[in-house]
mmCIF file of C-alpha atoms in Angstrom:
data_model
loop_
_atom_site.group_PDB
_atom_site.id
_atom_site.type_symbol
_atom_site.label_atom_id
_atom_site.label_comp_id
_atom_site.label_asym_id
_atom_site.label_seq_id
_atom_site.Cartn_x
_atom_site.Cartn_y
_atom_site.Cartn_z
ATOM 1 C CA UNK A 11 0.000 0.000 0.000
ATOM 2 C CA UNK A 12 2.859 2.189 0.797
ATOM 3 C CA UNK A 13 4.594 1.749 -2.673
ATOM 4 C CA UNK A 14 1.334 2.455 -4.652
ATOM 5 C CA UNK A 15 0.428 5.757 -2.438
ATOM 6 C CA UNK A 16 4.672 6.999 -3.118
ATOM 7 C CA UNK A 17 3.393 6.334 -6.765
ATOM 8 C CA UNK A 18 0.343 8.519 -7.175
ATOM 9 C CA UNK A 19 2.543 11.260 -5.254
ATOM 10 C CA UNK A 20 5.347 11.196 -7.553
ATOM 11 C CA UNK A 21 2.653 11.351 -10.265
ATOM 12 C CA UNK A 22 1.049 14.086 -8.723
ATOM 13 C CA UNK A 23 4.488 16.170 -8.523
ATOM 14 C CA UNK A 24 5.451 15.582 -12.008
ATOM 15 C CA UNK A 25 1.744 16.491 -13.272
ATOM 16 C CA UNK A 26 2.228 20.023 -11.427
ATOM 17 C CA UNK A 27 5.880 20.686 -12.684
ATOM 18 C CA UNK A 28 4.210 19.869 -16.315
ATOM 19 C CA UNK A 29 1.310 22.421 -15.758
ATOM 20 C CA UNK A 30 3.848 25.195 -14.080
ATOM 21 C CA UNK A 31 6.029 25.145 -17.129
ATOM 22 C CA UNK A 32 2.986 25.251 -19.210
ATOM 23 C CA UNK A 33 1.949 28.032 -17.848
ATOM 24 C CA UNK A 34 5.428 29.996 -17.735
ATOM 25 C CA UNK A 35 5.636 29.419 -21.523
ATOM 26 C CA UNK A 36 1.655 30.998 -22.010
ATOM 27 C CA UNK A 37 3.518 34.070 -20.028
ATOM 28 C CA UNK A 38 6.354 34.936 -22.084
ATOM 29 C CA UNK A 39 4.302 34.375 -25.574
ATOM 30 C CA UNK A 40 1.682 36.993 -23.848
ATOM 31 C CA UNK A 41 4.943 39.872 -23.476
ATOM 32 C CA UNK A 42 5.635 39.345 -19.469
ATOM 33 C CA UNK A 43 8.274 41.126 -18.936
ATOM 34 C CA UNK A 44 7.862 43.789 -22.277
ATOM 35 C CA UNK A 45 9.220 47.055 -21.524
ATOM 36 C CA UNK A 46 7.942 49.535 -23.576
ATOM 37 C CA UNK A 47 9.951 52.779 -23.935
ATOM 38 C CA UNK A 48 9.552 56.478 -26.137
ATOM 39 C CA UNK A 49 8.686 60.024 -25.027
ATOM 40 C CA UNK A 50 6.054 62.787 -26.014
ATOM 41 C CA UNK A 51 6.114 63.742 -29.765
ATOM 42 C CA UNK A 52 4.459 66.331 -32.425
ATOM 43 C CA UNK A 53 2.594 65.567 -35.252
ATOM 44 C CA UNK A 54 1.838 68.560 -38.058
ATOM 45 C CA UNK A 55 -1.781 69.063 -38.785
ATOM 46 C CA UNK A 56 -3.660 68.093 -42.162
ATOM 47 C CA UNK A 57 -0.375 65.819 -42.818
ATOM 48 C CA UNK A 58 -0.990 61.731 -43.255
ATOM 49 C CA UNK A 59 1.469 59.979 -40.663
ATOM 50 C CA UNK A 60 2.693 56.519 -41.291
ATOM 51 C CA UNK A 61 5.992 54.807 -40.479
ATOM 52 C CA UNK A 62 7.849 56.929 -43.131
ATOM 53 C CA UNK A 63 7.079 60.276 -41.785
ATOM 54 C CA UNK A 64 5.901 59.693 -38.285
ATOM 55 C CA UNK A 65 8.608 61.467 -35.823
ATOM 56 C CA UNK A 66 6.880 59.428 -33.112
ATOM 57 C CA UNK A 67 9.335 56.497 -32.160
ATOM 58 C CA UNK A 68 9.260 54.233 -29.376
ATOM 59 C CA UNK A 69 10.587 50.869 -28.413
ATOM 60 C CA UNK A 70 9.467 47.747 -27.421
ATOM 61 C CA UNK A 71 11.203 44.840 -25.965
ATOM 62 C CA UNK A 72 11.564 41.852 -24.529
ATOM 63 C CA UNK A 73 14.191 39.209 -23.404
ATOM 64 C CA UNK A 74 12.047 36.139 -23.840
ATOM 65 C CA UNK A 75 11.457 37.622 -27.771
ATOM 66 C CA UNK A 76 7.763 36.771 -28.848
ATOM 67 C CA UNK A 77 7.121 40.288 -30.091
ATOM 68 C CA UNK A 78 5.145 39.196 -32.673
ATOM 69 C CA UNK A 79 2.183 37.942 -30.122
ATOM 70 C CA UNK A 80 2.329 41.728 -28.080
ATOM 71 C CA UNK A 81 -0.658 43.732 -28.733
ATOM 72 C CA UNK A 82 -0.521 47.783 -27.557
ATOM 73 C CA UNK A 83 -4.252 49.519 -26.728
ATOM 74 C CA UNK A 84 -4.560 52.760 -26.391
ATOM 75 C CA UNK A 85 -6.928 54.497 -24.257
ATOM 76 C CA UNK A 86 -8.283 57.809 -24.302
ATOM 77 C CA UNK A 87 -11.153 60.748 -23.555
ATOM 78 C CA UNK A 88 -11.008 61.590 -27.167
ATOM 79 C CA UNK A 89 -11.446 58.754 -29.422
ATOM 80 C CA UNK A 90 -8.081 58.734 -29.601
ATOM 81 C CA UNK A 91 -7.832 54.417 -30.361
ATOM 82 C CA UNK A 92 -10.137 55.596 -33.424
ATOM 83 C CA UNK A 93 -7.084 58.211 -34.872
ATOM 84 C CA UNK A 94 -4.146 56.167 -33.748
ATOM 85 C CA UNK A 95 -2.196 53.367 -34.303
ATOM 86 C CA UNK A 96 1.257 51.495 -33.435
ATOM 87 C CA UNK A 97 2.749 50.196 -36.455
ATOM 88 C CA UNK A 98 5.881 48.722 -37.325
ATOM 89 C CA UNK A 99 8.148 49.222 -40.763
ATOM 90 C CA UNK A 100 8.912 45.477 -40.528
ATOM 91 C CA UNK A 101 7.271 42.717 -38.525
ATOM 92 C CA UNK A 102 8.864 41.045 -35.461
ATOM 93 C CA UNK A 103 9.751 37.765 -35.342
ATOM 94 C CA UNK A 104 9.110 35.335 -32.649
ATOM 95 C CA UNK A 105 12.878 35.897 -31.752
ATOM 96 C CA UNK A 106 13.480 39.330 -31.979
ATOM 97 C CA UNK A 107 14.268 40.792 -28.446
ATOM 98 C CA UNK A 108 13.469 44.790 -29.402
ATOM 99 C CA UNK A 109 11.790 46.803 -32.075
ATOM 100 C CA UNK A 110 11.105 49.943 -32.907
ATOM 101 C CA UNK A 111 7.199 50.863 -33.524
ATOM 102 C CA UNK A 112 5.892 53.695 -34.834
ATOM 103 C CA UNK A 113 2.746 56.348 -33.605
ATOM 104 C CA UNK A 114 1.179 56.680 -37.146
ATOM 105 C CA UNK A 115 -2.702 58.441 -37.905
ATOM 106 C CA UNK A 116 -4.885 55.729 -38.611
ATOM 107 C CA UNK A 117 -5.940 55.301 -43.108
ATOM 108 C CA UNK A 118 -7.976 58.669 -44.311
ATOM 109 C CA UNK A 119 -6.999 60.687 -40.517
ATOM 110 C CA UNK A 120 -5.278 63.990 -40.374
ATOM 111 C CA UNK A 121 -5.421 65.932 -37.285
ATOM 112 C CA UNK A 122 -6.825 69.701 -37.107
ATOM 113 C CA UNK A 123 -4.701 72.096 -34.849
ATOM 114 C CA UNK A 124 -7.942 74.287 -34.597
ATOM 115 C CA UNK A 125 -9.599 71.369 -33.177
ATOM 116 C CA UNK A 126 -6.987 69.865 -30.796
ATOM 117 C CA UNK A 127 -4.138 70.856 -30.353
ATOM 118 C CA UNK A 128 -3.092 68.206 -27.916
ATOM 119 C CA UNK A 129 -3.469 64.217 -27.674
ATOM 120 C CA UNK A 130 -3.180 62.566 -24.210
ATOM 121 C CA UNK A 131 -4.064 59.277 -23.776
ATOM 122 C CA UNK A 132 -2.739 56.037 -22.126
ATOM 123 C CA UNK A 133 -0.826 52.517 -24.030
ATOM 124 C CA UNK A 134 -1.482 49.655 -22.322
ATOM 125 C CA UNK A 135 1.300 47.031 -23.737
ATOM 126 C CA UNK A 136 0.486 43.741 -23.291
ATOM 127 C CA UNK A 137 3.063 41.785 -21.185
ATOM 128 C CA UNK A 138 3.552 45.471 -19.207
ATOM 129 C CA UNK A 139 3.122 45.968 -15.758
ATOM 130 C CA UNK A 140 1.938 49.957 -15.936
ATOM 131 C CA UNK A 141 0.207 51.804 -18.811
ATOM 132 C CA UNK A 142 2.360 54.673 -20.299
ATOM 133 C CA UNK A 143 0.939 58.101 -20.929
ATOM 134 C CA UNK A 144 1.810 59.941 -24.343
ATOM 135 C CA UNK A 145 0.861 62.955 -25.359
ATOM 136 C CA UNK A 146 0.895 64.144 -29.145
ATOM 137 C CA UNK A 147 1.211 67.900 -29.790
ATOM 138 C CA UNK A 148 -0.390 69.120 -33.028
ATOM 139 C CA UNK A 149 1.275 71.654 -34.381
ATOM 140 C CA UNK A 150 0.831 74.119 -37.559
ATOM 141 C CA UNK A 151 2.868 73.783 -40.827
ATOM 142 C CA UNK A 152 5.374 76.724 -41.457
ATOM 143 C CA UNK A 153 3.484 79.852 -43.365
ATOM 144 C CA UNK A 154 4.375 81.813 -46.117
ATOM 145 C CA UNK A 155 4.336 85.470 -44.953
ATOM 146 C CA UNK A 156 5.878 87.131 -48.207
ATOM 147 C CA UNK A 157 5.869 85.067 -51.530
ATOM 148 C CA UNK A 158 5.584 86.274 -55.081
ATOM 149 C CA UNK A 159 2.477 85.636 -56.767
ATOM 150 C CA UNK A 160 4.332 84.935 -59.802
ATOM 151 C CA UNK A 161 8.065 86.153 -61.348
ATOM 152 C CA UNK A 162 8.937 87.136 -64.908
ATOM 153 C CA UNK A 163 12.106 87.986 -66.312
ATOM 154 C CA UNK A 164 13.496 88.394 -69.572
ATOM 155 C CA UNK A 165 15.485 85.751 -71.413
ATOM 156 C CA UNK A 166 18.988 84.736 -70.262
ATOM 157 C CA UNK A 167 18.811 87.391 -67.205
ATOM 158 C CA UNK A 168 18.623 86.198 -63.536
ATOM 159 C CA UNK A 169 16.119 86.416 -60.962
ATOM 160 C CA UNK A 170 16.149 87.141 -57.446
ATOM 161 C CA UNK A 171 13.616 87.452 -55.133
ATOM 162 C CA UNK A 172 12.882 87.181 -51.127
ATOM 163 C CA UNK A 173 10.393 84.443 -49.656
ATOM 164 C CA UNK A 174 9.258 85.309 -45.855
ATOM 165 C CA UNK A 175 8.137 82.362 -43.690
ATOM 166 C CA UNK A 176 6.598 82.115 -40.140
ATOM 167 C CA UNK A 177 6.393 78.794 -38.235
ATOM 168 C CA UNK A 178 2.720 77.251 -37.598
ATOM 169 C CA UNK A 179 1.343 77.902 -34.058
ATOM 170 C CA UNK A 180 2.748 75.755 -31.438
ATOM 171 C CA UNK A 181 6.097 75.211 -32.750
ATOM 172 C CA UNK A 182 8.835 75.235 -30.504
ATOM 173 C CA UNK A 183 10.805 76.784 -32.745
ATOM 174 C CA UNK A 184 12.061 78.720 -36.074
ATOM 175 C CA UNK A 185 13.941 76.420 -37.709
ATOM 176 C CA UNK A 186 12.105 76.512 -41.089
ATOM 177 C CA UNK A 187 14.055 75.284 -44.201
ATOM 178 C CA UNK A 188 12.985 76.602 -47.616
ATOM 179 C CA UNK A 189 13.615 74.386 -51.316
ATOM 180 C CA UNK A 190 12.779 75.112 -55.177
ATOM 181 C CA UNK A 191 11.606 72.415 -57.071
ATOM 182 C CA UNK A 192 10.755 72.765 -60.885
ATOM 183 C CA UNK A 193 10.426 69.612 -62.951
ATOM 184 C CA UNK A 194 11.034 71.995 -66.134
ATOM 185 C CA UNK A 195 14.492 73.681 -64.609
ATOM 186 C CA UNK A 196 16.046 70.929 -62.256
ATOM 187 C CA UNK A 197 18.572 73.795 -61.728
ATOM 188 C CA UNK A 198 16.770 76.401 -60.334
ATOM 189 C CA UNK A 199 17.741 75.113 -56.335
ATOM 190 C CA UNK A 200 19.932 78.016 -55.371
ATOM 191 C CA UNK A 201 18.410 79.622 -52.571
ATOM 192 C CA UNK A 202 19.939 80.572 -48.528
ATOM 193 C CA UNK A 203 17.784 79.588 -45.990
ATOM 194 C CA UNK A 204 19.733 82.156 -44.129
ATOM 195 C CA UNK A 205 17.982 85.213 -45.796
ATOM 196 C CA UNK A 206 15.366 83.309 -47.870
ATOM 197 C CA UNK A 207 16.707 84.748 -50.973
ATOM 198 C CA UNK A 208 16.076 82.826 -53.878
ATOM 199 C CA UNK A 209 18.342 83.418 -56.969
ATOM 200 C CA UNK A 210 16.574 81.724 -60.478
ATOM 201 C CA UNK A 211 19.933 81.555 -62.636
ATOM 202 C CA UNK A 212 19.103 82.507 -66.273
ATOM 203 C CA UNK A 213 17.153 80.531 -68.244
ATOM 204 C CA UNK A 214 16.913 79.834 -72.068
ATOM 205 C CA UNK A 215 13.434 80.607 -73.513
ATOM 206 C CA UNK A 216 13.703 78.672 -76.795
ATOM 207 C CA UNK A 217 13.903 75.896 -74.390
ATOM 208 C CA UNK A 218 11.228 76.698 -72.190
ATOM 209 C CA UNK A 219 9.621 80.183 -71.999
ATOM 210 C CA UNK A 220 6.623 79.248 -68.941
ATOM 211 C CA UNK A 221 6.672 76.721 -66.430
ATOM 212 C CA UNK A 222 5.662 76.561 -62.430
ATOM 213 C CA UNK A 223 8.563 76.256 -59.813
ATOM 214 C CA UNK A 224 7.320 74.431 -56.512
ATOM 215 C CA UNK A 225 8.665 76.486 -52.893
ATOM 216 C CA UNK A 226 8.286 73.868 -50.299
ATOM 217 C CA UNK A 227 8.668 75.441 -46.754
ATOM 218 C CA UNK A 228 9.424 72.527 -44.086
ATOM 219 C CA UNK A 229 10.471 72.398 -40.323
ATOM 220 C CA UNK A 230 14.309 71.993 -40.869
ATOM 221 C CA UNK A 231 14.826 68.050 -39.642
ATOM 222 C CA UNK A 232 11.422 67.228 -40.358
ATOM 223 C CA UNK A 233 10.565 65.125 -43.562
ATOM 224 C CA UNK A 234 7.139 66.165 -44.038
ATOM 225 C CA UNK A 235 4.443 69.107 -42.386
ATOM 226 C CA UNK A 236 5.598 71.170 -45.695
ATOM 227 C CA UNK A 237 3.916 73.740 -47.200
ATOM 228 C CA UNK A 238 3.914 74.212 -51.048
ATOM 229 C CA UNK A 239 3.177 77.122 -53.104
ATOM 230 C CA UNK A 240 3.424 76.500 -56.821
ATOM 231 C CA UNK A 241 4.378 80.306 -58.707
ATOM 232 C CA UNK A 242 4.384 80.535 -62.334
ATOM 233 C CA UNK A 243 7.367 81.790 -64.283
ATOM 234 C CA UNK A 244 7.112 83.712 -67.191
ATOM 235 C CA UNK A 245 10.380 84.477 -69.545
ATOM 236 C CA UNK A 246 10.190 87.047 -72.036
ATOM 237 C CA UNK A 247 11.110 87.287 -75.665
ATOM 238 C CA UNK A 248 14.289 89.909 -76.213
ATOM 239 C CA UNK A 249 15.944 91.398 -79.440
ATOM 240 C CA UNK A 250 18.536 88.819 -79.374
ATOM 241 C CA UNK A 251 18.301 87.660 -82.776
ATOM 242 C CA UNK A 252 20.118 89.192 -86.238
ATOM 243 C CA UNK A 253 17.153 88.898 -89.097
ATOM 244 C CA UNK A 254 17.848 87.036 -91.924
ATOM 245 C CA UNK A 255 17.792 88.378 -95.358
ATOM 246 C CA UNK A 256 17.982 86.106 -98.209
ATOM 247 C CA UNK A 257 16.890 86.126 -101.932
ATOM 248 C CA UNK A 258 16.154 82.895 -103.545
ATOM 249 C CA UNK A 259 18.033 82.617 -106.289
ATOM 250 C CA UNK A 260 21.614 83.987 -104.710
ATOM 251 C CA UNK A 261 23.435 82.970 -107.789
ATOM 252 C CA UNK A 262 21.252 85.546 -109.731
ATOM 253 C CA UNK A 263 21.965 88.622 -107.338
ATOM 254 C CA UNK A 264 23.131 90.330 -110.988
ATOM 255 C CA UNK A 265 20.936 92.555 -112.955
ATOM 256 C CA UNK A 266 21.103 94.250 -116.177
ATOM 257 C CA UNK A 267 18.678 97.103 -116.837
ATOM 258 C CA UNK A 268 18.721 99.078 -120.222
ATOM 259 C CA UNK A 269 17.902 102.775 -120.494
ATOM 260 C CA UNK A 270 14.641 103.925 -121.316
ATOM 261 C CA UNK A 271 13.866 99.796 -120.507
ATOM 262 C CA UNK A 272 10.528 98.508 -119.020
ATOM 263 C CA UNK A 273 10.485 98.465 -115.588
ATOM 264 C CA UNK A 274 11.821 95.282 -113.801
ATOM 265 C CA UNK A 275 10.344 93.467 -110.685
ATOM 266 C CA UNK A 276 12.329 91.818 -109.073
ATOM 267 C CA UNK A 277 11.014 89.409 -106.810
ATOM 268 C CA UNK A 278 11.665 86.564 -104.286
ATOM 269 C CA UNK A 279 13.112 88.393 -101.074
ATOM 270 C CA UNK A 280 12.543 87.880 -97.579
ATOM 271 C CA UNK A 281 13.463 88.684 -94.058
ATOM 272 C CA UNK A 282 12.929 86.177 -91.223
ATOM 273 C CA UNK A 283 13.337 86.815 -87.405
ATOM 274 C CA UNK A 284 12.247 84.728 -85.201
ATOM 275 C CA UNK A 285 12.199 86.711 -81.999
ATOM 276 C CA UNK A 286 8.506 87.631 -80.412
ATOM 277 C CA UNK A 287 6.116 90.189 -80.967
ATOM 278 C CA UNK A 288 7.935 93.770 -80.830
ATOM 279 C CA UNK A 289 11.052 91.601 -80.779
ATOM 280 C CA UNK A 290 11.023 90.548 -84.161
ATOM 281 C CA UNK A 291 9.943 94.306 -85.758
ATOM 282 C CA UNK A 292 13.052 95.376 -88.258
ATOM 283 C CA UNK A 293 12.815 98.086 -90.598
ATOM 284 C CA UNK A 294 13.592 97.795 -94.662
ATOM 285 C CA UNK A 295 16.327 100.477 -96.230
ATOM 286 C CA UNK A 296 17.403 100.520 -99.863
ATOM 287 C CA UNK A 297 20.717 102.399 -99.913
ATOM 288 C CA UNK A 298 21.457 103.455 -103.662
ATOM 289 C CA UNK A 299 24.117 105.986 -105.171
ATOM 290 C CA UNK A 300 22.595 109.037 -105.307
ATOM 291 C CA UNK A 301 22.649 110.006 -108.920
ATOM 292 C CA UNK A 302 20.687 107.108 -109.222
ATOM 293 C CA UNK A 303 18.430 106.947 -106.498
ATOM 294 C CA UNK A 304 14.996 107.538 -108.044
ATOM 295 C CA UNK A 305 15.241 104.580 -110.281
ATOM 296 C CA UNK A 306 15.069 101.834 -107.136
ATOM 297 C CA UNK A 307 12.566 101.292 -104.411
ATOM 298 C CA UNK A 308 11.313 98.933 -101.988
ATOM 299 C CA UNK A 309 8.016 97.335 -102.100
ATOM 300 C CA UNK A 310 7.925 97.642 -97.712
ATOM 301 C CA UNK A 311 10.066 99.445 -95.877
ATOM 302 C CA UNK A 312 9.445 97.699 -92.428
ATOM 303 C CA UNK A 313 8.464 94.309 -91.192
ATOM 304 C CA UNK A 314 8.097 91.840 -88.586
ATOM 305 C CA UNK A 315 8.697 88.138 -88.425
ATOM 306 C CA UNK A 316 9.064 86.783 -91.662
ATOM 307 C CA UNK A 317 8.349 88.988 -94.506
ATOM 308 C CA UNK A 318 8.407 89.347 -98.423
ATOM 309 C CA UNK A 319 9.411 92.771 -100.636
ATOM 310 C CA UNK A 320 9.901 92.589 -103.713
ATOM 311 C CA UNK A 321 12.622 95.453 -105.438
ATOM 312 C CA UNK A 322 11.231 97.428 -108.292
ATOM 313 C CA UNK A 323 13.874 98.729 -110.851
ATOM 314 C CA UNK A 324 13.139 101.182 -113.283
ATOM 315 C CA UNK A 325 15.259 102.510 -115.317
ATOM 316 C CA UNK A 326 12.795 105.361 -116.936
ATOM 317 C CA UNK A 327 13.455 107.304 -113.694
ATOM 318 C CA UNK A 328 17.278 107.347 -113.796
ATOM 319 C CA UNK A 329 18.777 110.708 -114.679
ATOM 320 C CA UNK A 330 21.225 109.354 -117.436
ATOM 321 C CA UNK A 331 23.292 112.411 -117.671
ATOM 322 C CA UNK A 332 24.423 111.940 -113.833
ATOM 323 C CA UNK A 333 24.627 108.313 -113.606
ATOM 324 C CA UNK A 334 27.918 106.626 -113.546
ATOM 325 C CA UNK A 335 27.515 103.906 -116.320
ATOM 326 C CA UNK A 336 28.652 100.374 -116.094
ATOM 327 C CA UNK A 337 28.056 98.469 -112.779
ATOM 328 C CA UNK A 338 27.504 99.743 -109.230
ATOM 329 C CA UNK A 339 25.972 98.291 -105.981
ATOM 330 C CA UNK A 340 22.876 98.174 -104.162
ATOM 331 C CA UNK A 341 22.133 97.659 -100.850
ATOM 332 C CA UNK A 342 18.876 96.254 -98.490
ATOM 333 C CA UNK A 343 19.812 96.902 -95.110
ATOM 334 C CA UNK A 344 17.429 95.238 -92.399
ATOM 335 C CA UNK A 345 17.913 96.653 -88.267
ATOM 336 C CA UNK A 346 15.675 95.955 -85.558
ATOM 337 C CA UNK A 347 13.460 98.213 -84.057
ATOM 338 C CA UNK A 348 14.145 97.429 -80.376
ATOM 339 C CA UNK A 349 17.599 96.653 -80.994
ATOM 340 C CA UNK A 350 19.503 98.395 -83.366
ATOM 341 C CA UNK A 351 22.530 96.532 -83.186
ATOM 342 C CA UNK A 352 20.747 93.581 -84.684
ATOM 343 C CA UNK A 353 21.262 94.515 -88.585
ATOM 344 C CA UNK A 354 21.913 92.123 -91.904
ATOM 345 C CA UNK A 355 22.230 93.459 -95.293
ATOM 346 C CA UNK A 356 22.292 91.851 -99.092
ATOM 347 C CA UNK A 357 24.165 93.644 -101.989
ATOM 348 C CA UNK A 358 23.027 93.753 -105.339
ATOM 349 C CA UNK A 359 24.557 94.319 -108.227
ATOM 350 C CA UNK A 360 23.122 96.595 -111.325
ATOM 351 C CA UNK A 361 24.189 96.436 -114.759
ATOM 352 C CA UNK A 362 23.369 99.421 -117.056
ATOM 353 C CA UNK A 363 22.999 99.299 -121.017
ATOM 354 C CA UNK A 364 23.162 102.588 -122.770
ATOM 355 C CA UNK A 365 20.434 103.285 -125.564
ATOM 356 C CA UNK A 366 21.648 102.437 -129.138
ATOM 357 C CA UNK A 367 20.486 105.620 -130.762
ATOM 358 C CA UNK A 368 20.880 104.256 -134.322
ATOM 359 C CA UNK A 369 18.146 102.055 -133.510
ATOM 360 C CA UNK A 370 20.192 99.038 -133.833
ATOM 361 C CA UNK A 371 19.913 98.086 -130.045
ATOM 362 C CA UNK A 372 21.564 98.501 -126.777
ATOM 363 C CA UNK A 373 24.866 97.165 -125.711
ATOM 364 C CA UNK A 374 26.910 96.978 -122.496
ATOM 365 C CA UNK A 375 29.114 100.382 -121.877
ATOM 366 C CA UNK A 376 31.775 97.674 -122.117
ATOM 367 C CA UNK A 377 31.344 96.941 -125.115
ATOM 368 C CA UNK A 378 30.725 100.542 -126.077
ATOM 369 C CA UNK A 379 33.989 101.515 -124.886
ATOM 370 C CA UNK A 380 35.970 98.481 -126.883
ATOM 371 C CA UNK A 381 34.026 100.057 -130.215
ATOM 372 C CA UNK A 382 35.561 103.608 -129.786
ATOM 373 C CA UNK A 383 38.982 101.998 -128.540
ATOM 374 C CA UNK A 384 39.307 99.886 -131.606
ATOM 375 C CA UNK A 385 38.511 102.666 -134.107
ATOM 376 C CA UNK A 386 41.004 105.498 -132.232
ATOM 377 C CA UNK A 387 43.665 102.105 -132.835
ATOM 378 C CA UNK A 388 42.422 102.120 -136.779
ATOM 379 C CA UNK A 389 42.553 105.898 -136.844
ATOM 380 C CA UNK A 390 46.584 106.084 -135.359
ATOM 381 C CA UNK A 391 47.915 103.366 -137.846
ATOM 382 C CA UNK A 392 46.358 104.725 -141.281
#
């Protein structure tokens, strides 16, 4: 009797050290022993927060590991458990000792600083012996005080204009950092957050001559609770272009006119700019001898753009007894309007033909003066 009552005692001692160690090992998979450790934090209003942004870092740990079963609650006066969550970046595993978990604003909530501008509720981590109190601070993004409502400069000149800022209410402090974005002109980045000066370095307008630039004002540190103002940029046209002045048939830039001829248009030239408006405006000049001058005009004596004229000669308006016979040189000069410096010219040359007055015909004054050489040469040797 003695030997089977030792039995059922030994029996009953083993059955108890099964159920204690059962029960430890239900313990440490339920977080005994988690310490859970962080601080206060901010959060900037109207801003989603997830684990990418959220500046509101804590840690959770545990020697035994078994993170993966710990659950956190929080508990609050304000529906706070409806706004907030603890999420991590990456899951814990069933041996990791610590983590770090994120405070993040539940899918579709941003918080109003005009509503509350302070969150205090408690975390009850399972596994934890006390709850731990947090409070969130909402705070305002930074403010533009002084920004352009839009800048315009002309081509290839710089910009450079001031940006004033003021942090959102609540914020401890000034520390607000100021960056230019345009997709258009990477480049256009230069700006000290000392004075808020922005400098636009100049910019080609044949390349682009309107785009929007992006000034993102941000708590300097922070990676988001920015405020964006987009400001269009407009780049004027200049003068910077020399007009073109061409004739189509350059080859043929040689004309013979006879006196007392029909009049001769000559057509087929054009002047091309391709500046802007007032930009591309040139004016036409003909410059002629002057013993000749009433026998040549333009067809337009200004233009803008690309333009025709045609040159009329006539050679029933030339004063024969002043003109210098044989060749000589015309000349369309084309200047711009806003910028005189911006000039082209094409030459011309102009052939004349004396009248035959033995009705024969007309021939060159070339060949004219060969005639009378040939029979002074005749006249010498008789």
């Amino acid at each position: 009797m003695k030997s089977v009552r030792l039995v059922k005692i030994l029996c009953a001692l083993v059955l108890h050290v099964e159920l204690s160690m059962e029960v430890s090992v239900l313990n440490a998979r339920a977080g005994e022993g988690t310490i859970f450790e962080g601080s206060d934090c901010y959060m900037i209003e109207a801003v989603p927060v997830d684990v990418n942004n959220s500046l509101c870092i804590f840690s959770v740990s545990n020697n035994e590991g078994h993170l993966d079963t710990i659950t956190f609650t929080i508990e609050g006066n304000s529906n706070e458990a409806d706004i907030f969550e603890f999420q991590y970046k990456e899951p814990p595993s069933e041996t990791d000792v610590i983590k770090i978990i994120y405070l993040v604003l539940k899918e579709d909530q941003v918080l109003d600083y005009d509503t509350t501008n302070s969150y205090k509720f408690d975390v009850e981590v399972e596994g934890s012996v006390d709850k731990v109190p947090i409070t969130v601070k909402v705070y305002k993004a930074p403010e533009f005080t002084s920004i352009p409502a839009f800048v315009d400069t002309d081509e290839e000149k710089a910009i450079s204009f001031k940006i004033a800022t003021e942090v959102g209410s609540g914020y401890p402090n000034d520390d607000v950092d100021v960056v230019i974005e345009s997709i258009v002109s990477p480049t256009i980045n230069h700006i000290n957050n000392n004075t808020l000066r922005v400098t636009l370095p100049p910019i080609d307008r044949e390349v682009q001559d309107n785009f929007y630039m992006d000034v993102i004002a941000s708590y300097r540190g922070s990676m988001y609770g920015e405020t964006r103002r987009q400001v269009p940029v407009m780049i004027y046209d200049v003068d910077d272009n020399i007009p073109e002045i061409k004739y189509d048939h350059e080859d043929t830039l040689d004309f013979t006119i006879s006196q007392n001829g029909s009049s001769v248009l000559v057509t087929d030239f054009s002047v091309s700019d391709p500046d802007e408006d007032r930009n591309a405006a040139y004016t036409l000049t003909l410059i002629v001898p002057a013993n000749v001058q009433p026998g040549f005009e333009l067809s337009s004596l200004d233009g803008s753009g690309d333009t025709s004229f045609n040159i009329t000669l006539n050679p029933q308006k030339l004063d024969y007894s002043k003109s210098v016979w044989g060749r000589f040189q015309l000349q369309v000069h084309v200047e711009g309007i806003l910028n005189a410096t911006q000039t082209n010219n094409l030459f011309i040359v102009i052939s004349l033909n004396e009248a035959d007055d033995s009705g024969s015909g007309c021939m060159r004054t070339t060949e004219v003066t060969l005639f009378l050489l040939l029979i002074q040469c005749w006249w010498y040797f008789m």
